[in-house]
């Protein structure tokens, strides 16, 4: 069974940084692209970033380009999202998702709150 | 970027009804569309891909169809456990995009 467990969320001040992690199990991690998708409170889903299985292809939404960095450690079956220069509008639940571009499994999400 | 427009944004129907949600793409995306279900307070769940192929374990009352720019998700016999918000997602090109969502409630 596929499991995706996010961690690293929390409260941070504007301009601050956070690193999210997603521990994956139940599938051959390095065979799959992985994505981060976020959901602001009361809003819809917004794709953030995708990384291919070998990390050779990486994509970002314009809203986070230059501030967020996606990466993966295939030896640890773990996906990361380094978030710098955080803004109030980055406040959201961040979901780790298996598959790219077809998302076919979702983690439970981790809440990131950017506030002073 | 490919924009996805879902309609309606909200619908209320009775148990046993047939309901249809539409997703329109701003340009042709062949059959590269998926549907996800999100129940209140929960993570999304993947339902269908290639516009019509159900994920394992998804009840057969769900069906997807369409190609090009117009797609539909149909629930043929609405059940109380189907109360959720439904999102379409295009996988034709980056940036990946989602529709605005359709909230389904029981009348």
Short mmCIF file of N, CA, C and O in Angstrom, two decimals, chain A residues 6 22 28 32 37 49 52 56 61 65 73 82 89 92 98 102 112:
data_model
loop_
_atom_site.label_atom_id
_atom_site.label_comp_id
_atom_site.label_asym_id
_atom_site.label_seq_id
_atom_site.Cartn_x
_atom_site.Cartn_y
_atom_site.Cartn_z
N UNK A 6 3.93 13.45 5.14
CA UNK A 6 4.57 14.75 5.14
C UNK A 6 4.92 15.20 6.55
O UNK A 6 4.24 14.82 7.52
N UNK A 22 8.69 14.45 2.80
CA UNK A 22 7.65 13.46 2.52
C UNK A 22 8.30 12.10 2.45
O UNK A 22 9.08 11.82 1.54
N UNK A 28 8.12 1.57 -5.60
CA UNK A 28 9.53 1.79 -5.96
C UNK A 28 9.72 3.27 -6.24
O UNK A 28 9.42 3.77 -7.33
N UNK A 32 9.17 6.85 -9.94
CA UNK A 32 8.04 7.77 -10.08
C UNK A 32 8.41 9.23 -9.89
O UNK A 32 9.18 9.56 -8.98
N UNK A 37 1.53 19.76 -4.06
CA UNK A 37 0.32 20.52 -4.38
C UNK A 37 -0.14 21.18 -3.10
O UNK A 37 -0.08 20.56 -2.03
N UNK A 49 5.02 22.09 -7.58
CA UNK A 49 6.28 21.67 -8.19
C UNK A 49 6.26 20.18 -8.45
O UNK A 49 5.53 19.43 -7.79
N UNK A 52 11.09 14.65 -11.52
CA UNK A 52 11.05 13.32 -12.12
C UNK A 52 11.78 12.32 -11.22
O UNK A 52 12.45 12.69 -10.26
N UNK A 56 16.06 14.50 -12.99
CA UNK A 56 16.57 15.16 -14.17
C UNK A 56 15.67 16.24 -14.73
O UNK A 56 16.12 17.11 -15.48
N UNK A 61 5.65 26.10 -10.35
CA UNK A 61 4.65 27.12 -10.63
C UNK A 61 5.32 28.48 -10.58
O UNK A 61 6.27 28.70 -9.82
N UNK A 65 8.51 30.04 -8.18
CA UNK A 65 9.79 29.94 -8.87
C UNK A 65 10.79 30.93 -8.28
O UNK A 65 10.47 32.09 -8.05
N UNK A 73 15.67 12.34 -2.28
CA UNK A 73 16.76 11.43 -1.92
C UNK A 73 16.24 10.03 -2.16
O UNK A 73 15.48 9.51 -1.33
N UNK A 82 12.10 22.79 -0.13
CA UNK A 82 12.72 23.88 0.60
C UNK A 82 12.01 25.17 0.21
O UNK A 82 11.96 25.52 -0.98
N UNK A 89 0.78 34.75 1.54
CA UNK A 89 -0.04 34.01 0.57
C UNK A 89 0.44 32.57 0.32
O UNK A 89 -0.20 31.82 -0.41
N UNK A 92 -0.94 27.51 3.53
CA UNK A 92 -1.71 26.45 2.89
C UNK A 92 -1.39 25.11 3.53
O UNK A 92 -0.39 24.98 4.26
N UNK A 98 2.20 11.35 -5.28
CA UNK A 98 2.92 10.41 -6.13
C UNK A 98 2.43 10.53 -7.56
O UNK A 98 1.22 10.52 -7.81
N UNK A 102 0.52 12.52 -13.96
CA UNK A 102 -0.69 11.93 -13.39
C UNK A 102 -0.48 11.71 -11.90
O UNK A 102 0.35 10.89 -11.49
N UNK A 112 1.26 24.79 6.56
CA UNK A 112 2.24 25.86 6.65
C UNK A 112 1.50 27.17 6.84
O UNK A 112 0.64 27.52 6.03
#
